[in-house]
Short mmCIF file of N, CA and C in Angstrom, two decimals:
data_model
loop_
_atom_site.label_atom_id
_atom_site.label_comp_id
_atom_site.label_asym_id
_atom_site.label_seq_id
_atom_site.Cartn_x
_atom_site.Cartn_y
_atom_site.Cartn_z
N UNK R 277 -48.43 -186.69 -162.22
CA UNK R 277 -48.62 -185.92 -163.31
C UNK R 277 -49.82 -184.91 -162.83
N UNK R 278 -49.56 -183.77 -163.34
CA UNK R 278 -50.24 -182.37 -163.15
C UNK R 278 -51.54 -182.23 -164.13
N UNK R 279 -52.64 -182.18 -163.46
CA UNK R 279 -53.79 -181.95 -164.29
C UNK R 279 -54.48 -180.79 -163.45
N UNK R 280 -54.82 -180.08 -164.34
CA UNK R 280 -55.41 -178.92 -164.06
C UNK R 280 -56.82 -178.76 -164.53
N UNK R 281 -57.65 -178.43 -163.78
CA UNK R 281 -59.31 -178.13 -164.38
C UNK R 281 -59.41 -176.81 -164.86
N UNK R 282 -60.71 -176.43 -165.53
CA UNK R 282 -60.99 -175.14 -165.83
C UNK R 282 -60.89 -174.13 -164.48
N UNK R 283 -61.42 -174.64 -163.89
CA UNK R 283 -61.61 -173.78 -162.58
C UNK R 283 -60.19 -173.34 -161.92
N UNK R 284 -59.18 -174.48 -161.76
CA UNK R 284 -58.11 -174.38 -161.36
C UNK R 284 -57.11 -173.21 -162.13
N UNK R 285 -57.27 -173.36 -163.62
CA UNK R 285 -56.48 -172.78 -164.54
C UNK R 285 -57.04 -171.28 -164.40
N UNK R 286 -58.42 -171.12 -164.29
CA UNK R 286 -58.75 -169.63 -163.86
C UNK R 286 -58.08 -169.03 -162.58
N UNK R 287 -58.15 -169.83 -161.48
CA UNK R 287 -57.62 -169.39 -160.40
C UNK R 287 -55.99 -169.03 -160.43
N UNK R 288 -55.42 -169.95 -161.23
CA UNK R 288 -54.00 -169.84 -161.47
C UNK R 288 -53.72 -168.55 -161.98
N UNK R 289 -54.29 -168.28 -163.06
CA UNK R 289 -54.30 -167.29 -164.21
C UNK R 289 -54.62 -165.94 -163.56
N UNK R 290 -55.69 -166.16 -162.72
CA UNK R 290 -55.97 -164.83 -162.07
C UNK R 290 -54.77 -164.20 -160.94
N UNK R 291 -54.11 -165.37 -160.38
CA UNK R 291 -53.06 -165.11 -159.51
C UNK R 291 -51.94 -164.55 -160.21
N UNK R 292 -51.61 -165.28 -161.27
CA UNK R 292 -50.26 -164.82 -162.12
C UNK R 292 -50.48 -163.38 -162.51
N UNK R 293 -51.72 -163.12 -163.24
CA UNK R 293 -51.93 -161.76 -163.35
C UNK R 293 -51.86 -160.86 -162.41
N UNK R 294 -52.39 -161.06 -161.18
CA UNK R 294 -52.44 -160.11 -160.04
C UNK R 294 -51.10 -159.92 -159.26
N UNK R 295 -50.09 -160.54 -159.41
CA UNK R 295 -49.00 -160.54 -158.81
C UNK R 295 -48.53 -159.28 -158.80
N UNK R 296 -48.13 -158.33 -157.67
CA UNK R 296 -47.54 -157.25 -157.65
C UNK R 296 -46.19 -156.90 -158.51
N UNK R 297 -45.45 -157.89 -158.53
CA UNK R 297 -44.11 -157.43 -159.21
C UNK R 297 -44.52 -157.80 -160.67
N UNK R 298 -45.32 -158.25 -161.18
CA UNK R 298 -45.65 -158.68 -162.60
C UNK R 298 -44.22 -158.88 -163.20
N UNK R 299 -43.58 -159.95 -162.78
CA UNK R 299 -42.18 -160.04 -163.31
C UNK R 299 -42.44 -160.69 -164.82
N UNK R 300 -41.49 -160.71 -165.53
CA UNK R 300 -41.34 -161.34 -166.86
C UNK R 300 -42.00 -162.67 -166.97
N UNK R 301 -41.46 -163.35 -165.94
CA UNK R 301 -41.63 -164.74 -165.80
C UNK R 301 -43.17 -164.85 -165.56
N UNK R 302 -43.55 -164.13 -164.60
CA UNK R 302 -45.02 -164.30 -164.36
C UNK R 302 -45.69 -163.90 -165.46
N UNK R 303 -45.63 -163.12 -166.21
CA UNK R 303 -46.43 -162.38 -167.67
C UNK R 303 -46.20 -163.71 -168.66
N UNK R 304 -45.25 -164.45 -168.97
CA UNK R 304 -44.99 -165.66 -169.75
C UNK R 304 -45.74 -166.71 -169.38
N UNK R 305 -45.64 -166.82 -168.14
CA UNK R 305 -46.47 -168.05 -167.62
C UNK R 305 -48.13 -167.85 -167.69
N UNK R 306 -48.29 -166.53 -167.45
CA UNK R 306 -50.13 -166.17 -167.55
C UNK R 306 -50.23 -166.42 -169.10
N UNK R 307 -49.66 -165.54 -169.96
CA UNK R 307 -49.77 -165.74 -171.31
C UNK R 307 -49.60 -167.50 -171.83
N UNK R 308 -49.00 -168.03 -171.35
CA UNK R 308 -48.84 -169.51 -171.89
C UNK R 308 -50.21 -170.17 -171.62
N UNK R 309 -50.55 -170.07 -169.97
CA UNK R 309 -51.52 -170.72 -169.56
C UNK R 309 -52.50 -170.16 -169.95
N UNK R 310 -52.88 -168.92 -170.54
CA UNK R 310 -54.16 -168.34 -171.37
C UNK R 310 -54.09 -169.26 -172.65
N UNK R 311 -53.09 -169.27 -173.19
CA UNK R 311 -53.01 -170.31 -174.66
C UNK R 311 -53.32 -171.63 -174.46
N UNK R 312 -52.71 -172.22 -173.55
CA UNK R 312 -53.42 -173.58 -173.21
C UNK R 312 -54.44 -173.85 -172.86
N UNK R 313 -55.29 -172.81 -172.52
CA UNK R 313 -56.70 -172.71 -171.79
C UNK R 313 -57.78 -172.57 -173.15
N UNK R 314 -56.99 -171.94 -173.88
CA UNK R 314 -57.71 -171.77 -175.48
C UNK R 314 -57.42 -172.83 -176.20
N UNK R 315 -56.53 -173.43 -176.26
CA UNK R 315 -56.26 -174.71 -177.02
C UNK R 315 -57.14 -175.84 -176.62
N UNK R 316 -57.26 -175.91 -175.21
CA UNK R 316 -57.97 -177.22 -174.41
C UNK R 316 -59.48 -177.12 -174.75
N UNK R 317 -59.82 -175.62 -174.56
CA UNK R 317 -61.25 -175.50 -174.83
C UNK R 317 -62.02 -175.77 -176.34
N UNK R 318 -60.47 -175.72 -177.24
CA UNK R 318 -61.17 -175.87 -178.73
C UNK R 318 -60.82 -177.33 -179.03
N UNK R 319 -60.53 -178.27 -178.03
CA UNK R 319 -60.04 -179.61 -178.13
C UNK R 319 -58.67 -179.86 -178.66
N UNK R 320 -58.08 -179.16 -178.23
CA UNK R 320 -56.35 -179.23 -178.44
C UNK R 320 -55.70 -179.87 -177.25
N UNK R 321 -54.64 -179.45 -176.94
CA UNK R 321 -53.64 -180.11 -176.06
C UNK R 321 -54.29 -180.06 -174.61
N UNK R 322 -53.95 -181.02 -173.97
CA UNK R 322 -54.16 -181.01 -172.57
C UNK R 322 -53.06 -180.48 -171.68
N UNK R 323 -53.55 -180.46 -170.44
CA UNK R 323 -52.44 -179.77 -169.35
C UNK R 323 -51.60 -180.82 -168.47
N UNK R 324 -51.32 -182.03 -169.21
CA UNK R 324 -50.69 -182.79 -168.31
C UNK R 324 -49.03 -182.66 -168.64
N UNK R 325 -48.56 -182.47 -167.35
CA UNK R 325 -47.02 -182.42 -167.19
C UNK R 325 -46.06 -183.38 -167.68
N UNK R 326 -46.91 -184.68 -167.71
CA UNK R 326 -45.88 -186.04 -168.08
C UNK R 326 -46.63 -186.41 -169.35
N UNK R 327 -46.79 -185.72 -170.38
CA UNK R 327 -47.24 -186.01 -171.95
C UNK R 327 -46.33 -186.62 -172.53
N UNK R 328 -44.92 -186.50 -172.15
CA UNK R 328 -43.99 -187.13 -172.84
C UNK R 328 -43.13 -186.44 -173.85
N UNK R 329 -42.22 -187.23 -174.47
CA UNK R 329 -41.20 -186.20 -175.32
C UNK R 329 -42.15 -185.85 -176.51
N UNK R 330 -42.32 -184.59 -176.92
CA UNK R 330 -43.09 -183.97 -178.25
C UNK R 330 -44.12 -183.57 -177.79
N UNK R 331 -44.66 -183.98 -176.51
CA UNK R 331 -46.05 -183.64 -176.20
C UNK R 331 -46.39 -182.33 -175.48
N UNK R 332 -47.21 -181.92 -175.12
CA UNK R 332 -47.53 -180.85 -174.48
C UNK R 332 -46.76 -180.31 -173.28
N UNK R 333 -46.09 -181.38 -172.58
CA UNK R 333 -45.31 -181.03 -171.59
C UNK R 333 -44.08 -180.24 -171.92
N UNK R 334 -43.54 -180.54 -173.17
CA UNK R 334 -42.34 -180.03 -173.80
C UNK R 334 -42.69 -178.57 -174.10
N UNK R 335 -44.12 -178.40 -174.43
CA UNK R 335 -44.11 -176.68 -174.81
C UNK R 335 -44.46 -175.97 -173.92
N UNK R 336 -44.47 -176.51 -172.62
CA UNK R 336 -44.62 -175.70 -171.22
C UNK R 336 -43.68 -174.55 -170.93
N UNK R 337 -42.53 -174.88 -171.47
CA UNK R 337 -41.46 -174.20 -170.91
C UNK R 337 -41.19 -172.90 -172.21
N UNK R 338 -42.00 -173.11 -172.98
CA UNK R 338 -42.09 -172.15 -174.35
C UNK R 338 -42.68 -170.86 -174.05
N UNK R 339 -42.01 -169.88 -174.57
CA UNK R 339 -42.74 -168.65 -174.37
C UNK R 339 -43.62 -168.43 -175.74
N UNK R 340 -45.10 -168.56 -175.53
CA UNK R 340 -45.72 -168.43 -176.97
C UNK R 340 -45.72 -166.96 -177.28
N UNK R 341 -45.80 -166.98 -178.79
CA UNK R 341 -46.13 -165.31 -179.23
C UNK R 341 -47.55 -165.10 -179.84
N UNK R 342 -47.59 -163.97 -179.93
CA UNK R 342 -48.90 -163.53 -180.72
C UNK R 342 -48.62 -162.61 -182.01
N UNK R 343 -49.15 -163.42 -183.24
CA UNK R 343 -49.20 -162.54 -184.53
C UNK R 343 -50.27 -161.98 -184.81
N UNK R 344 -50.26 -160.63 -184.67
CA UNK R 344 -51.52 -159.84 -185.36
C UNK R 344 -51.42 -159.63 -186.61
N UNK R 345 -52.21 -159.94 -187.45
CA UNK R 345 -52.33 -159.67 -188.88
C UNK R 345 -53.53 -158.87 -188.91
N UNK R 346 -53.33 -157.48 -189.93
CA UNK R 346 -54.14 -156.49 -190.06
C UNK R 346 -55.15 -157.14 -190.97
N UNK R 347 -56.34 -157.42 -191.03
CA UNK R 347 -57.33 -157.83 -192.02
C UNK R 347 -58.09 -156.66 -192.76
N UNK R 348 -57.81 -155.52 -192.18
CA UNK R 348 -58.21 -154.50 -193.01
C UNK R 348 -57.60 -153.81 -194.36
N UNK R 349 -56.36 -154.39 -194.02
CA UNK R 349 -55.26 -153.78 -195.09
C UNK R 349 -55.67 -154.15 -196.63
N UNK R 350 -55.39 -152.86 -197.29
CA UNK R 350 -55.72 -152.95 -198.80
C UNK R 350 -54.97 -151.60 -199.16
N UNK R 351 -54.45 -151.82 -200.47
CA UNK R 351 -53.84 -150.76 -201.08
C UNK R 351 -54.68 -149.65 -201.22
N UNK R 352 -54.17 -148.84 -201.53
CA UNK R 352 -55.05 -147.28 -202.14
C UNK R 352 -55.67 -147.79 -203.26
N UNK R 353 -56.85 -147.37 -203.41
CA UNK R 353 -57.75 -147.76 -204.27
C UNK R 353 -58.60 -148.81 -204.44
N UNK R 354 -57.99 -149.60 -203.62
CA UNK R 354 -58.50 -151.33 -203.60
C UNK R 354 -59.87 -151.41 -202.91
N UNK R 355 -60.85 -152.19 -203.74
CA UNK R 355 -62.37 -151.60 -202.84
C UNK R 355 -62.18 -152.23 -201.33
N UNK R 356 -63.28 -151.84 -200.64
CA UNK R 356 -63.35 -151.73 -199.21
C UNK R 356 -64.16 -153.25 -198.99
N UNK R 357 -65.27 -153.62 -199.79
CA UNK R 357 -65.92 -154.53 -199.84
C UNK R 357 -65.78 -155.52 -201.15
N UNK R 358 -65.95 -156.91 -200.99
CA UNK R 358 -66.13 -157.64 -199.68
C UNK R 358 -64.71 -157.73 -198.69
N UNK R 359 -64.94 -157.77 -197.77
CA UNK R 359 -63.59 -157.45 -196.70
C UNK R 359 -62.79 -158.82 -196.97
N UNK R 360 -63.51 -159.71 -197.46
CA UNK R 360 -62.78 -161.16 -197.77
C UNK R 360 -61.86 -161.11 -198.89
N UNK R 361 -61.86 -160.21 -199.94
CA UNK R 361 -61.23 -159.85 -200.95
C UNK R 361 -59.94 -158.92 -200.62
N UNK R 362 -59.95 -158.38 -199.47
CA UNK R 362 -58.69 -157.74 -199.09
C UNK R 362 -57.64 -158.27 -198.83
N UNK R 363 -56.45 -157.59 -199.38
CA UNK R 363 -55.24 -158.45 -199.37
C UNK R 363 -54.82 -158.81 -197.83
N UNK R 364 -55.11 -157.92 -196.69
CA UNK R 364 -54.96 -158.07 -195.37
C UNK R 364 -55.57 -159.63 -194.93
N UNK R 365 -56.95 -159.77 -195.31
CA UNK R 365 -57.84 -160.72 -194.89
C UNK R 365 -57.41 -161.97 -195.45
N UNK R 366 -56.90 -161.81 -196.69
CA UNK R 366 -56.44 -163.07 -197.59
C UNK R 366 -54.88 -163.34 -196.68
N UNK R 367 -54.23 -162.61 -196.46
CA UNK R 367 -53.00 -162.96 -195.72
C UNK R 367 -53.22 -163.83 -194.42
N UNK R 368 -54.30 -163.00 -193.77
CA UNK R 368 -54.58 -163.54 -192.46
C UNK R 368 -55.20 -165.22 -192.59
N UNK R 369 -55.79 -165.31 -193.76
CA UNK R 369 -56.28 -166.62 -193.97
C UNK R 369 -55.06 -167.51 -194.31
N UNK R 370 -54.54 -166.91 -195.37
CA UNK R 370 -53.13 -168.16 -195.49
C UNK R 370 -52.47 -168.33 -194.33
N UNK R 371 -51.92 -167.46 -193.56
CA UNK R 371 -51.21 -167.57 -192.37
C UNK R 371 -51.78 -168.46 -191.45
N UNK R 372 -53.17 -168.47 -191.24
CA UNK R 372 -53.94 -169.40 -190.39
C UNK R 372 -54.03 -170.74 -190.82
N UNK R 373 -54.19 -170.93 -192.01
CA UNK R 373 -53.36 -172.41 -192.62
C UNK R 373 -52.38 -172.95 -192.25
N UNK R 374 -51.37 -171.89 -192.77
CA UNK R 374 -49.93 -172.39 -192.61
C UNK R 374 -49.37 -172.37 -191.13
N UNK R 375 -50.18 -171.52 -190.06
CA UNK R 375 -49.43 -172.03 -188.94
C UNK R 375 -50.16 -173.41 -188.35
N UNK R 376 -51.15 -173.68 -188.91
CA UNK R 376 -52.06 -174.70 -188.25
C UNK R 376 -51.40 -175.92 -188.86
N UNK R 377 -50.75 -175.88 -189.89
CA UNK R 377 -49.81 -177.13 -190.50
C UNK R 377 -48.39 -177.16 -190.13
N UNK R 378 -48.05 -176.41 -189.53
CA UNK R 378 -46.65 -175.89 -189.05
C UNK R 378 -46.38 -176.41 -187.69
N UNK R 379 -45.00 -176.47 -187.53
CA UNK R 379 -44.59 -176.90 -186.01
C UNK R 379 -44.91 -176.20 -185.02
N UNK R 380 -45.37 -174.70 -185.35
CA UNK R 380 -45.36 -173.45 -184.73
C UNK R 380 -46.68 -173.45 -183.95
N UNK R 381 -47.54 -174.54 -184.51
CA UNK R 381 -49.28 -174.03 -184.15
C UNK R 381 -49.39 -174.02 -182.65
N UNK R 382 -48.69 -174.65 -181.87
CA UNK R 382 -48.65 -174.62 -180.41
C UNK R 382 -48.03 -173.43 -179.65
N UNK R 383 -47.32 -172.75 -180.63
CA UNK R 383 -46.46 -171.74 -180.15
C UNK R 383 -46.95 -170.37 -180.47
N UNK R 384 -47.76 -170.23 -181.64
CA UNK R 384 -47.97 -168.87 -181.93
C UNK R 384 -49.70 -168.78 -181.85
N UNK R 385 -50.21 -167.75 -181.34
CA UNK R 385 -51.31 -167.32 -180.94
C UNK R 385 -51.70 -166.29 -182.35
N UNK R 386 -52.36 -166.73 -183.35
CA UNK R 386 -52.49 -165.73 -184.47
C UNK R 386 -54.01 -165.20 -184.20
N UNK R 387 -53.79 -163.70 -184.36
CA UNK R 387 -54.97 -163.03 -183.94
C UNK R 387 -55.25 -162.15 -185.33
N UNK R 388 -56.45 -162.03 -185.60
CA UNK R 388 -56.90 -160.66 -186.64
C UNK R 388 -56.77 -159.48 -185.80
N UNK R 389 -56.61 -158.42 -186.60
CA UNK R 389 -56.59 -156.85 -186.24
C UNK R 389 -57.44 -156.25 -187.10
N UNK R 390 -58.06 -155.39 -186.32
CA UNK R 390 -59.25 -154.67 -187.15
C UNK R 390 -58.27 -153.65 -188.12
N UNK R 391 -57.17 -152.92 -187.42
CA UNK R 391 -56.32 -152.36 -188.06
C UNK R 391 -54.95 -151.85 -187.29
N UNK R 392 -53.80 -152.08 -188.19
CA UNK R 392 -52.66 -151.49 -187.38
C UNK R 392 -52.04 -150.05 -187.72
N UNK R 393 -52.79 -149.19 -188.28
CA UNK R 393 -52.73 -147.92 -188.85
C UNK R 393 -51.21 -148.05 -189.89
N UNK R 394 -51.17 -149.01 -190.53
CA UNK R 394 -50.21 -149.15 -191.79
C UNK R 394 -50.67 -148.79 -193.08
N UNK R 395 -51.78 -147.91 -193.27
CA UNK R 395 -52.31 -147.66 -194.27
C UNK R 395 -51.31 -147.52 -195.44
N UNK R 396 -50.34 -146.82 -195.43
CA UNK R 396 -49.72 -146.35 -196.34
C UNK R 396 -48.50 -147.72 -196.96
N UNK R 397 -48.65 -148.53 -196.07
CA UNK R 397 -47.48 -149.72 -196.15
C UNK R 397 -48.45 -151.05 -196.12
N UNK R 398 -49.65 -151.44 -196.72
CA UNK R 398 -50.42 -152.64 -196.36
C UNK R 398 -49.34 -153.56 -196.95
N UNK R 399 -49.69 -154.91 -196.53
CA UNK R 399 -50.29 -155.49 -195.36
C UNK R 399 -49.67 -155.58 -194.27
N UNK R 400 -50.16 -155.13 -192.62
CA UNK R 400 -49.43 -155.31 -191.93
C UNK R 400 -49.42 -156.42 -190.81
N UNK R 401 -48.35 -156.71 -190.03
CA UNK R 401 -48.30 -157.60 -189.15
C UNK R 401 -47.70 -157.13 -187.82
N UNK R 402 -47.78 -157.85 -186.67
CA UNK R 402 -47.30 -157.57 -185.58
C UNK R 402 -46.86 -158.72 -184.69
N UNK R 403 -45.82 -158.77 -184.01
CA UNK R 403 -45.17 -160.07 -183.47
C UNK R 403 -45.04 -159.38 -181.83
N UNK R 404 -45.38 -160.09 -180.92
CA UNK R 404 -45.39 -159.85 -179.68
C UNK R 404 -45.38 -161.12 -178.55
N UNK R 405 -44.81 -160.91 -177.45
CA UNK R 405 -44.96 -161.79 -176.43
C UNK R 405 -44.44 -161.16 -175.12
N UNK R 406 -44.90 -161.59 -174.24
CA UNK R 406 -44.66 -161.19 -172.77
C UNK R 406 -43.29 -161.24 -172.57
N UNK R 407 -42.46 -159.96 -171.88
CA UNK R 407 -41.63 -159.94 -171.44
C UNK R 407 -40.39 -159.66 -172.82
N UNK R 408 -40.91 -159.76 -173.95
CA UNK R 408 -40.04 -159.54 -175.33
C UNK R 408 -40.48 -158.35 -175.99
N UNK R 409 -39.36 -158.14 -177.00
CA UNK R 409 -39.36 -157.29 -177.92
C UNK R 409 -40.65 -157.19 -178.78
N UNK R 410 -41.45 -156.40 -179.10
CA UNK R 410 -42.37 -156.57 -180.02
C UNK R 410 -41.98 -155.96 -181.51
N UNK R 411 -42.47 -156.63 -182.78
CA UNK R 411 -42.21 -155.82 -183.93
C UNK R 411 -43.36 -155.67 -184.80
N UNK R 412 -43.13 -154.59 -185.49
CA UNK R 412 -44.28 -154.23 -186.56
C UNK R 412 -43.57 -154.41 -188.13
N UNK R 413 -44.44 -154.81 -188.82
CA UNK R 413 -43.91 -155.00 -190.38
C UNK R 413 -44.87 -154.64 -191.26
N UNK R 414 -44.68 -153.84 -192.40
CA UNK R 414 -45.54 -153.76 -193.33
C UNK R 414 -45.41 -154.26 -194.60
N UNK R 415 -45.84 -153.99 -195.72
CA UNK R 415 -45.58 -154.70 -196.99
C UNK R 415 -45.52 -155.91 -197.26
N UNK R 416 -46.38 -156.80 -196.50
CA UNK R 416 -46.53 -158.28 -196.81
C UNK R 416 -47.43 -158.68 -197.65
N UNK R 417 -47.21 -159.72 -198.40
CA UNK R 417 -48.20 -160.04 -199.48
C UNK R 417 -48.78 -161.19 -199.44
N UNK R 418 -50.06 -161.40 -199.64
CA UNK R 418 -50.45 -162.87 -199.83
C UNK R 418 -50.09 -163.46 -200.84
N UNK R 419 -49.83 -164.78 -200.81
CA UNK R 419 -49.22 -165.64 -201.64
C UNK R 419 -48.00 -165.54 -201.95
N UNK R 420 -47.05 -164.65 -201.12
CA UNK R 420 -45.79 -164.34 -201.19
C UNK R 420 -45.02 -164.47 -199.68
N UNK R 421 -45.54 -163.79 -198.77
CA UNK R 421 -44.82 -163.60 -197.68
C UNK R 421 -44.97 -164.46 -196.78
N UNK R 422 -45.76 -165.78 -196.75
CA UNK R 422 -46.13 -166.49 -195.70
C UNK R 422 -44.93 -167.30 -195.20
N UNK R 423 -44.20 -167.79 -196.13
CA UNK R 423 -42.95 -168.69 -195.49
C UNK R 423 -41.94 -167.82 -194.87
N UNK R 424 -41.83 -166.58 -195.10
CA UNK R 424 -41.09 -165.88 -194.59
C UNK R 424 -41.69 -165.19 -193.33
N UNK R 425 -42.73 -165.13 -193.43
CA UNK R 425 -43.63 -164.98 -191.87
C UNK R 425 -43.27 -165.73 -191.05
N UNK R 426 -43.26 -167.35 -191.60
CA UNK R 426 -43.31 -168.55 -190.60
C UNK R 426 -41.60 -168.61 -190.03
N UNK R 427 -41.00 -168.39 -191.04
CA UNK R 427 -39.01 -168.43 -190.51
C UNK R 427 -39.10 -167.11 -189.63
N UNK R 428 -39.76 -166.25 -189.75
CA UNK R 428 -39.29 -165.13 -189.07
C UNK R 428 -40.12 -165.51 -187.35
N UNK R 429 -41.23 -166.06 -187.44
CA UNK R 429 -41.94 -166.41 -186.01
C UNK R 429 -40.96 -167.39 -185.72
N UNK R 430 -40.31 -168.46 -186.00
CA UNK R 430 -39.47 -169.36 -185.55
C UNK R 430 -38.12 -168.71 -184.87
N UNK R 431 -37.68 -167.79 -185.57
CA UNK R 431 -36.49 -167.04 -185.04
C UNK R 431 -36.82 -166.23 -183.91
N UNK R 432 -38.21 -165.64 -184.02
CA UNK R 432 -38.61 -164.72 -182.65
C UNK R 432 -38.86 -165.82 -181.50
N UNK R 433 -39.35 -166.65 -181.67
CA UNK R 433 -39.40 -167.85 -180.67
C UNK R 433 -38.07 -168.21 -180.06
N UNK R 434 -37.49 -168.57 -180.93
CA UNK R 434 -35.86 -169.12 -180.58
C UNK R 434 -35.17 -168.11 -179.81
N UNK R 435 -35.49 -166.93 -179.59
CA UNK R 435 -34.43 -165.82 -179.43
C UNK R 435 -34.59 -165.99 -177.93
N UNK R 436 -35.84 -166.18 -177.39
CA UNK R 436 -35.88 -166.16 -175.99
C UNK R 436 -36.59 -164.40 -175.46
N UNK R 437 -36.01 -163.59 -175.99
CA UNK R 437 -36.26 -162.07 -175.67
C UNK R 437 -36.89 -161.51 -176.67
N UNK R 438 -37.06 -162.14 -177.90
CA UNK R 438 -37.66 -161.62 -178.90
C UNK R 438 -36.84 -160.46 -179.68
N UNK R 439 -35.75 -160.72 -179.37
CA UNK R 439 -34.91 -159.43 -180.05
C UNK R 439 -34.27 -160.28 -181.52
N UNK R 440 -34.44 -159.75 -182.41
CA UNK R 440 -33.92 -160.03 -183.63
C UNK R 440 -33.13 -159.49 -184.54
N UNK R 441 -31.99 -159.46 -184.39
CA UNK R 441 -31.25 -158.37 -185.20
C UNK R 441 -31.34 -158.53 -186.85
N UNK R 442 -31.10 -157.48 -187.37
CA UNK R 442 -31.52 -157.39 -188.94
C UNK R 442 -31.05 -158.76 -189.57
N UNK R 443 -30.01 -159.21 -189.24
CA UNK R 443 -29.20 -160.20 -190.33
C UNK R 443 -29.96 -161.68 -189.93
N UNK R 444 -30.77 -161.54 -188.93
CA UNK R 444 -31.34 -162.88 -188.57
C UNK R 444 -32.77 -162.99 -188.93
N UNK R 445 -33.23 -161.80 -189.21
CA UNK R 445 -34.72 -161.94 -190.25
C UNK R 445 -34.47 -162.55 -191.70
N UNK R 446 -35.51 -162.88 -192.29
CA UNK R 446 -35.49 -163.35 -193.70
C UNK R 446 -35.29 -161.97 -194.37
N UNK R 447 -34.78 -162.15 -195.62
CA UNK R 447 -34.45 -161.02 -196.16
C UNK R 447 -35.91 -160.01 -196.41
N UNK R 448 -36.79 -160.50 -196.68
CA UNK R 448 -38.07 -159.69 -197.15
C UNK R 448 -38.52 -158.97 -195.89
N UNK R 449 -38.15 -159.36 -194.62
CA UNK R 449 -38.60 -158.48 -193.50
C UNK R 449 -37.43 -158.03 -192.92
N UNK R 450 -36.34 -157.78 -193.59
CA UNK R 450 -35.32 -156.56 -193.25
C UNK R 450 -35.95 -155.34 -193.97
N UNK R 451 -36.44 -155.47 -194.84
CA UNK R 451 -36.85 -154.16 -195.48
C UNK R 451 -38.12 -153.70 -195.46
N UNK R 452 -38.96 -154.35 -194.61
CA UNK R 452 -40.31 -153.95 -194.51
C UNK R 452 -40.52 -153.81 -193.16
N UNK R 453 -39.53 -153.81 -192.05
CA UNK R 453 -39.66 -153.77 -190.67
C UNK R 453 -39.98 -152.05 -190.67
N UNK R 454 -41.09 -151.75 -189.53
CA UNK R 454 -41.47 -150.28 -189.30
C UNK R 454 -41.16 -149.91 -188.13
N UNK R 455 -40.80 -150.76 -187.45
CA UNK R 455 -40.41 -150.67 -185.78
C UNK R 455 -40.16 -151.74 -184.79
N UNK R 456 -39.51 -151.34 -184.01
CA UNK R 456 -39.54 -152.45 -182.50
C UNK R 456 -40.12 -151.61 -181.47
N UNK R 457 -40.31 -152.50 -180.45
CA UNK R 457 -40.83 -151.92 -179.05
C UNK R 457 -39.91 -152.59 -177.99
N UNK R 458 -39.42 -152.06 -177.13
CA UNK R 458 -38.82 -152.90 -176.03
C UNK R 458 -39.90 -153.54 -174.92
N UNK R 459 -39.38 -154.46 -174.40
CA UNK R 459 -40.34 -155.13 -173.61
C UNK R 459 -40.56 -154.30 -172.51
N UNK R 460 -42.17 -154.63 -172.04
CA UNK R 460 -42.56 -153.54 -170.85
C UNK R 460 -41.90 -154.21 -169.77
N UNK R 461 -41.46 -153.35 -168.91
CA UNK R 461 -40.78 -153.66 -167.38
C UNK R 461 -41.87 -153.20 -166.32
N UNK R 462 -42.41 -154.11 -165.96
CA UNK R 462 -43.03 -153.70 -164.63
C UNK R 462 -42.67 -153.26 -163.47
N UNK R 463 -41.03 -153.22 -163.65
CA UNK R 463 -40.27 -153.05 -162.12
C UNK R 463 -39.43 -152.00 -162.81
N UNK R 464 -39.63 -150.76 -163.02
CA UNK R 464 -38.64 -150.04 -163.58
C UNK R 464 -37.06 -149.84 -162.50
#
């Protein structure tokens, strides 16, 4: 069994992030380790390699992704305050609850974003992962979009490289895509 303490994790993370080649594999390993450290600090999963089927060891080979949700998103004319009433903030809260209840909870790092600059097409989300394509979507709706976003997350994670052709995305995320960005290659 491999068990790493917080100091060993920090050392390993620093080594992974400092590698001159910065291959997509080392970036993925660093992102996964950072997520594991965050989960462990919050009382989540451990770092045991021998945790058994369905346990944390099974997740160690999975590249996590980050889902950014614009919490400031609101339609034109919608009141700015209180922020908790903004549609973007509500979408974030709904997604937070849904991800925690889903099988994706250990594979998705959900983060609030102050602004994704999608003001003409609120509510905005972005998907990204080390060494993978990144996506930006607008026009998501609290109370309506959560299930499709979770389906899209599963497709994104299963793709390996983040590439999601139009016909593999849920219908609502086909029409609302605003762009995708190729993976960043540290070795041109």
